[in-house]
């Protein structure tokens, strides 16, 4: 009786061990057969058939690969009348399917239907996700605000990916990681130089851009200096304009005065030797004439005799026949 109970107990233990071993094998098989695969454009991917062992392939009676509802292979035959023309390879040993030169349109579900020893196996479905690779670094912009009360700065940073990229963002600052395309961070003067790194990534590629920032009131001082400099330039420009206008006005006024004096200029007549006969009656005369604005000359009414318009008749000589001028 006791021996029978022991045999039953041993049978139970044996069955339990076989069951656990079978579950373990299934777990191993499941873990070695990916159901989602991520690749980038231009890559090559091998889609596994997920058959349990290599020996089972000898007993495979049906092996069909499908992309959605389209049949790609039928055991040893490949169908090329589809979008994968010339890009498929079938491994006849384990029935894995290789797809080359992947495109974004290749993303989708691939199904493997098979029979082993004329018994249908569970359909293996593998989701292939093809991604555009990231080829450009992100653009990083920032600004900061100085807080004099506690000698700290609030830094605002923004990370931008190329417009045609579908990516995620993460920041790395002093061994800390944060997500999102924007970051607000408080720096103190004691922190010194601090590196901020933005990383854009998808499931196949990633690229980063870094910026080193320091909290200091120098930024504010430079801002104040820039404001003073701008005001000085504006003020200096106004002063120069005033000086130029003043100089032009003075020049214009002088020109007007010069023009006015020119109209009243007195033209002096040349004095030449006068030859007269003894019978000529001598009359006082003036050697000055005034030209009016119309250009007509007329004698000036004689006024009081001066040393400038008085002619001394004693110096008048008779006409000389000599070609040389006498000097008295």
GROMACS .gro file of C-alpha atoms in nm:
model
  328
    1UNK     CA    1   0.000   0.000   0.000
    2UNK     CA    2   0.278   0.232   0.092
    3UNK     CA    3   0.470   0.139  -0.220
    4UNK     CA    4   0.169   0.218  -0.438
    5UNK     CA    5   0.138   0.564  -0.282
    6UNK     CA    6   0.503   0.630  -0.344
    7UNK     CA    7   0.470   0.530  -0.709
    8UNK     CA    8   0.174   0.765  -0.751
    9UNK     CA    9   0.369   1.047  -0.586
   10UNK     CA   10   0.663   0.986  -0.819
   11UNK     CA   11   0.430   0.994  -1.119
   12UNK     CA   12   0.284   1.325  -1.008
   13UNK     CA   13   0.628   1.472  -0.961
   14UNK     CA   14   0.735   1.347  -1.303
   15UNK     CA   15   0.431   1.494  -1.473
   16UNK     CA   16   0.482   1.822  -1.293
   17UNK     CA   17   0.844   1.836  -1.402
   18UNK     CA   18   0.754   1.769  -1.763
   19UNK     CA   19   0.488   2.038  -1.751
   20UNK     CA   20   0.723   2.294  -1.599
   21UNK     CA   21   0.994   2.202  -1.849
   22UNK     CA   22   0.749   2.246  -2.133
   23UNK     CA   23   0.647   2.589  -2.000
   24UNK     CA   24   1.013   2.681  -1.968
   25UNK     CA   25   1.076   2.579  -2.331
   26UNK     CA   26   0.779   2.786  -2.443
   27UNK     CA   27   0.912   3.085  -2.251
   28UNK     CA   28   1.253   3.044  -2.411
   29UNK     CA   29   1.093   3.013  -2.753
   30UNK     CA   30   0.879   3.319  -2.697
   31UNK     CA   31   1.171   3.527  -2.572
   32UNK     CA   32   1.386   3.432  -2.873
   33UNK     CA   33   1.113   3.523  -3.120
   34UNK     CA   34   1.060   3.900  -3.131
   35UNK     CA   35   0.711   4.017  -3.217
   36UNK     CA   36   0.806   4.382  -3.283
   37UNK     CA   37   1.114   4.486  -3.479
   38UNK     CA   38   1.235   4.843  -3.534
   39UNK     CA   39   1.458   4.931  -3.827
   40UNK     CA   40   1.559   5.244  -4.016
   41UNK     CA   41   1.523   5.325  -4.384
   42UNK     CA   42   1.776   5.135  -4.596
   43UNK     CA   43   1.836   4.859  -4.341
   44UNK     CA   44   1.797   4.484  -4.390
   45UNK     CA   45   1.579   4.280  -4.155
   46UNK     CA   46   1.545   3.905  -4.097
   47UNK     CA   47   1.199   3.796  -3.986
   48UNK     CA   48   1.220   3.467  -3.790
   49UNK     CA   49   0.969   3.186  -3.840
   50UNK     CA   50   0.984   3.102  -3.468
   51UNK     CA   51   0.981   2.726  -3.529
   52UNK     CA   52   1.065   2.543  -3.200
   53UNK     CA   53   1.376   2.348  -3.313
   54UNK     CA   54   1.586   2.300  -3.623
   55UNK     CA   55   1.472   1.933  -3.645
   56UNK     CA   56   1.112   2.048  -3.669
   57UNK     CA   57   1.184   2.213  -4.005
   58UNK     CA   58   1.225   1.866  -4.158
   59UNK     CA   59   0.862   1.797  -4.074
   60UNK     CA   60   0.721   2.132  -4.198
   61UNK     CA   61   0.451   2.061  -4.455
   62UNK     CA   62   0.335   2.422  -4.508
   63UNK     CA   63   0.520   2.751  -4.476
   64UNK     CA   64   0.360   3.074  -4.594
   65UNK     CA   65   0.468   3.434  -4.532
   66UNK     CA   66   0.216   3.715  -4.573
   67UNK     CA   67   0.233   4.093  -4.557
   68UNK     CA   68  -0.112   4.196  -4.448
   69UNK     CA   69  -0.335   4.001  -4.688
   70UNK     CA   70  -0.065   3.967  -4.960
   71UNK     CA   71   0.111   3.634  -4.995
   72UNK     CA   72   0.488   3.671  -5.016
   73UNK     CA   73   0.608   3.308  -5.011
   74UNK     CA   74   0.465   2.957  -5.028
   75UNK     CA   75   0.719   2.716  -4.873
   76UNK     CA   76   0.992   2.720  -5.140
   77UNK     CA   77   0.845   2.983  -5.374
   78UNK     CA   78   0.874   3.361  -5.360
   79UNK     CA   79   0.614   3.588  -5.518
   80UNK     CA   80   0.769   3.901  -5.666
   81UNK     CA   81   0.457   4.075  -5.799
   82UNK     CA   82   0.435   4.320  -5.511
   83UNK     CA   83   0.612   4.610  -5.346
   84UNK     CA   84   0.892   4.379  -5.228
   85UNK     CA   85   0.997   4.274  -5.578
   86UNK     CA   86   1.365   4.181  -5.583
   87UNK     CA   87   1.409   4.248  -5.210
   88UNK     CA   88   1.302   3.916  -5.052
   89UNK     CA   89   1.510   3.613  -4.957
   90UNK     CA   90   1.375   3.291  -4.800
   91UNK     CA   91   1.587   3.061  -4.585
   92UNK     CA   92   1.485   2.707  -4.676
   93UNK     CA   93   1.639   2.564  -4.357
   94UNK     CA   94   1.450   2.762  -4.092
   95UNK     CA   95   1.203   2.948  -4.320
   96UNK     CA   96   1.308   3.290  -4.200
   97UNK     CA   97   1.231   3.578  -4.438
   98UNK     CA   98   1.483   3.852  -4.518
   99UNK     CA   99   1.371   4.192  -4.648
  100UNK     CA  100   1.639   4.424  -4.792
  101UNK     CA  101   1.652   4.799  -4.856
  102UNK     CA  102   1.367   4.883  -4.625
  103UNK     CA  103   1.140   5.179  -4.694
  104UNK     CA  104   0.887   5.359  -4.476
  105UNK     CA  105   0.610   5.184  -4.671
  106UNK     CA  106   0.740   4.844  -4.554
  107UNK     CA  107   0.614   4.908  -4.203
  108UNK     CA  108   0.335   4.667  -4.112
  109UNK     CA  109   0.250   4.316  -3.991
  110UNK     CA  110   0.419   4.009  -4.138
  111UNK     CA  111   0.250   3.672  -4.070
  112UNK     CA  112   0.401   3.323  -4.084
  113UNK     CA  113   0.155   3.033  -4.124
  114UNK     CA  114   0.293   2.679  -4.094
  115UNK     CA  115   0.204   2.314  -4.047
  116UNK     CA  116   0.431   2.067  -3.870
  117UNK     CA  117   0.351   1.700  -3.923
  118UNK     CA  118   0.027   1.812  -4.087
  119UNK     CA  119  -0.072   1.998  -3.773
  120UNK     CA  120  -0.122   2.369  -3.797
  121UNK     CA  121   0.092   2.577  -3.568
  122UNK     CA  122  -0.007   2.904  -3.412
  123UNK     CA  123   0.035   3.193  -3.657
  124UNK     CA  124   0.343   3.401  -3.589
  125UNK     CA  125   0.279   3.775  -3.633
  126UNK     CA  126   0.574   4.015  -3.640
  127UNK     CA  127   0.523   4.391  -3.653
  128UNK     CA  128   0.794   4.570  -3.850
  129UNK     CA  129   0.839   4.941  -3.785
  130UNK     CA  130   1.063   5.129  -4.029
  131UNK     CA  131   1.179   5.474  -3.915
  132UNK     CA  132   1.341   5.769  -4.084
  133UNK     CA  133   1.696   5.808  -3.946
  134UNK     CA  134   1.793   6.133  -3.772
  135UNK     CA  135   2.064   6.300  -3.978
  136UNK     CA  136   2.080   6.652  -3.832
  137UNK     CA  137   2.163   6.780  -3.488
  138UNK     CA  138   1.893   6.964  -3.296
  139UNK     CA  139   1.895   7.343  -3.262
  140UNK     CA  140   1.940   7.473  -2.907
  141UNK     CA  141   1.835   7.823  -2.793
  142UNK     CA  142   1.840   7.973  -2.446
  143UNK     CA  143   1.808   8.286  -2.233
  144UNK     CA  144   1.852   8.357  -1.863
  145UNK     CA  145   1.727   8.592  -1.595
  146UNK     CA  146   1.956   8.719  -1.318
  147UNK     CA  147   1.822   8.727  -0.961
  148UNK     CA  148   2.036   8.963  -0.750
  149UNK     CA  149   1.853   8.871  -0.428
  150UNK     CA  150   2.012   8.525  -0.413
  151UNK     CA  151   2.282   8.540  -0.683
  152UNK     CA  152   2.109   8.287  -0.907
  153UNK     CA  153   1.983   8.261  -1.262
  154UNK     CA  154   1.672   8.107  -1.411
  155UNK     CA  155   1.770   7.949  -1.742
  156UNK     CA  156   1.518   7.875  -2.016
  157UNK     CA  157   1.628   7.635  -2.292
  158UNK     CA  158   1.448   7.505  -2.599
  159UNK     CA  159   1.551   7.220  -2.826
  160UNK     CA  160   1.422   7.196  -3.184
  161UNK     CA  161   1.446   6.902  -3.420
  162UNK     CA  162   1.433   6.923  -3.801
  163UNK     CA  163   1.077   6.991  -3.913
  164UNK     CA  164   1.040   6.656  -4.092
  165UNK     CA  165   1.146   6.447  -3.791
  166UNK     CA  166   0.918   6.255  -3.557
  167UNK     CA  167   1.132   6.235  -3.245
  168UNK     CA  168   1.131   6.246  -2.867
  169UNK     CA  169   1.341   6.479  -2.650
  170UNK     CA  170   1.547   6.441  -2.336
  171UNK     CA  171   1.778   6.672  -2.139
  172UNK     CA  172   2.086   6.576  -1.944
  173UNK     CA  173   2.206   6.824  -1.678
  174UNK     CA  174   2.450   6.736  -1.398
  175UNK     CA  175   2.369   6.363  -1.408
  176UNK     CA  176   1.996   6.444  -1.416
  177UNK     CA  177   1.767   6.346  -1.703
  178UNK     CA  178   1.448   6.526  -1.797
  179UNK     CA  179   1.211   6.483  -2.089
  180UNK     CA  180   1.047   6.736  -2.319
  181UNK     CA  181   1.168   6.985  -2.575
  182UNK     CA  182   1.185   7.273  -2.321
  183UNK     CA  183   1.370   7.303  -1.996
  184UNK     CA  184   1.366   7.554  -1.710
  185UNK     CA  185   1.658   7.526  -1.472
  186UNK     CA  186   1.790   7.733  -1.179
  187UNK     CA  187   2.164   7.792  -1.166
  188UNK     CA  188   2.362   7.948  -0.886
  189UNK     CA  189   2.691   8.133  -0.909
  190UNK     CA  190   2.860   7.848  -0.719
  191UNK     CA  191   2.757   7.596  -0.990
  192UNK     CA  192   3.014   7.739  -1.229
  193UNK     CA  193   3.015   7.604  -1.585
  194UNK     CA  194   2.718   7.372  -1.635
  195UNK     CA  195   2.663   7.155  -1.942
  196UNK     CA  196   2.313   7.124  -2.085
  197UNK     CA  197   2.270   6.845  -2.342
  198UNK     CA  198   1.959   6.799  -2.554
  199UNK     CA  199   1.911   6.465  -2.729
  200UNK     CA  200   1.654   6.396  -2.998
  201UNK     CA  201   1.588   6.029  -3.064
  202UNK     CA  202   1.359   5.771  -3.213
  203UNK     CA  203   1.376   5.395  -3.184
  204UNK     CA  204   1.667   5.360  -3.426
  205UNK     CA  205   1.885   5.674  -3.407
  206UNK     CA  206   1.965   5.972  -3.189
  207UNK     CA  207   2.164   6.298  -3.207
  208UNK     CA  208   2.263   6.551  -2.941
  209UNK     CA  209   2.360   6.916  -2.898
  210UNK     CA  210   2.526   7.066  -2.587
  211UNK     CA  211   2.562   7.415  -2.442
  212UNK     CA  212   2.772   7.529  -2.146
  213UNK     CA  213   2.617   7.802  -1.931
  214UNK     CA  214   2.738   7.997  -1.628
  215UNK     CA  215   2.529   8.201  -1.389
  216UNK     CA  216   2.676   8.551  -1.361
  217UNK     CA  217   2.555   8.909  -1.345
  218UNK     CA  218   2.793   8.990  -1.629
  219UNK     CA  219   2.506   8.932  -1.866
  220UNK     CA  220   2.301   9.198  -1.692
  221UNK     CA  221   2.598   9.437  -1.683
  222UNK     CA  222   2.650   9.386  -2.053
  223UNK     CA  223   2.283   9.456  -2.111
  224UNK     CA  224   2.304   9.780  -1.912
  225UNK     CA  225   2.622   9.880  -2.094
  226UNK     CA  226   2.455   9.809  -2.426
  227UNK     CA  227   2.162  10.029  -2.331
  228UNK     CA  228   2.394  10.316  -2.231
  229UNK     CA  229   2.593  10.271  -2.551
  230UNK     CA  230   2.280  10.286  -2.763
  231UNK     CA  231   2.157  10.598  -2.586
  232UNK     CA  232   2.500  10.759  -2.629
  233UNK     CA  233   2.504  10.682  -2.999
  234UNK     CA  234   2.155  10.825  -3.043
  235UNK     CA  235   2.241  11.138  -2.845
  236UNK     CA  236   2.567  11.188  -3.035
  237UNK     CA  237   2.384  11.151  -3.365
  238UNK     CA  238   2.134  11.418  -3.265
  239UNK     CA  239   2.418  11.654  -3.163
  240UNK     CA  240   2.594  11.605  -3.497
  241UNK     CA  241   2.271  11.680  -3.682
  242UNK     CA  242   2.225  12.003  -3.484
  243UNK     CA  243   2.583  12.111  -3.564
  244UNK     CA  244   2.535  12.040  -3.936
  245UNK     CA  245   2.209  12.234  -3.950
  246UNK     CA  246   2.369  12.528  -3.768
  247UNK     CA  247   2.666  12.539  -4.006
  248UNK     CA  248   2.437  12.528  -4.308
  249UNK     CA  249   2.225  12.812  -4.172
  250UNK     CA  250   2.533  13.032  -4.108
  251UNK     CA  251   2.671  12.963  -4.456
  252UNK     CA  252   2.335  13.040  -4.613
  253UNK     CA  253   2.305  13.372  -4.426
  254UNK     CA  254   2.658  13.477  -4.529
  255UNK     CA  255   2.579  13.394  -4.887
  256UNK     CA  256   2.267  13.609  -4.876
  257UNK     CA  257   2.462  13.900  -4.732
  258UNK     CA  258   2.732  13.864  -4.999
  259UNK     CA  259   2.469  13.869  -5.272
  260UNK     CA  260   2.312  14.183  -5.129
  261UNK     CA  261   2.643  14.373  -5.121
  262UNK     CA  262   2.724  14.273  -5.476
  263UNK     CA  263   2.425  14.470  -5.608
  264UNK     CA  264   2.554  14.796  -5.456
  265UNK     CA  265   2.915  14.773  -5.570
  266UNK     CA  266   3.069  15.102  -5.688
  267UNK     CA  267   3.261  15.083  -6.009
  268UNK     CA  268   3.561  15.306  -6.019
  269UNK     CA  269   3.646  15.471  -6.352
  270UNK     CA  270   4.002  15.461  -6.467
  271UNK     CA  271   4.186  15.796  -6.461
  272UNK     CA  272   4.378  15.872  -6.772
  273UNK     CA  273   4.568  16.171  -6.898
  274UNK     CA  274   4.332  16.429  -7.049
  275UNK     CA  275   4.455  16.636  -7.342
  276UNK     CA  276   4.266  16.959  -7.387
  277UNK     CA  277   4.310  17.267  -7.595
  278UNK     CA  278   4.370  17.608  -7.449
  279UNK     CA  279   4.031  17.718  -7.571
  280UNK     CA  280   3.849  17.440  -7.381
  281UNK     CA  281   3.661  17.570  -7.088
  282UNK     CA  282   3.765  17.380  -6.783
  283UNK     CA  283   3.488  17.255  -6.558
  284UNK     CA  284   3.520  17.053  -6.246
  285UNK     CA  285   3.427  16.696  -6.304
  286UNK     CA  286   3.392  16.372  -6.105
  287UNK     CA  287   3.570  16.054  -6.193
  288UNK     CA  288   3.319  15.830  -6.010
  289UNK     CA  289   3.015  15.673  -6.166
  290UNK     CA  290   2.757  15.447  -6.011
  291UNK     CA  291   2.600  15.153  -6.188
  292UNK     CA  292   2.243  15.085  -6.086
  293UNK     CA  293   2.080  14.740  -6.067
  294UNK     CA  294   1.970  14.759  -6.431
  295UNK     CA  295   2.329  14.794  -6.553
  296UNK     CA  296   2.284  15.159  -6.675
  297UNK     CA  297   2.542  15.409  -6.568
  298UNK     CA  298   2.466  15.771  -6.486
  299UNK     CA  299   2.673  16.051  -6.337
  300UNK     CA  300   2.653  16.099  -5.967
  301UNK     CA  301   2.532  16.440  -5.862
  302UNK     CA  302   2.840  16.624  -5.749
  303UNK     CA  303   2.856  16.672  -5.380
  304UNK     CA  304   3.111  16.839  -5.166
  305UNK     CA  305   3.456  16.829  -5.316
  306UNK     CA  306   3.691  16.566  -5.162
  307UNK     CA  307   4.052  16.477  -5.215
  308UNK     CA  308   3.935  16.176  -5.418
  309UNK     CA  309   3.730  16.349  -5.687
  310UNK     CA  310   3.922  16.682  -5.714
  311UNK     CA  311   4.124  16.722  -6.027
  312UNK     CA  312   4.418  16.964  -6.016
  313UNK     CA  313   4.413  17.145  -6.348
  314UNK     CA  314   4.773  17.256  -6.312
  315UNK     CA  315   4.875  16.894  -6.374
  316UNK     CA  316   4.689  16.878  -6.702
  317UNK     CA  317   4.930  16.904  -6.996
  318UNK     CA  318   4.895  16.964  -7.361
  319UNK     CA  319   4.882  16.666  -7.583
  320UNK     CA  320   5.224  16.519  -7.631
  321UNK     CA  321   5.349  16.408  -7.966
  322UNK     CA  322   5.603  16.170  -7.811
  323UNK     CA  323   5.508  15.800  -7.803
  324UNK     CA  324   5.652  15.786  -7.452
  325UNK     CA  325   5.449  15.890  -7.156
  326UNK     CA  326   5.594  16.164  -6.947
  327UNK     CA  327   5.611  16.117  -6.577
  328UNK     CA  328   5.583  16.430  -6.365
   0.00000   0.00000   0.00000
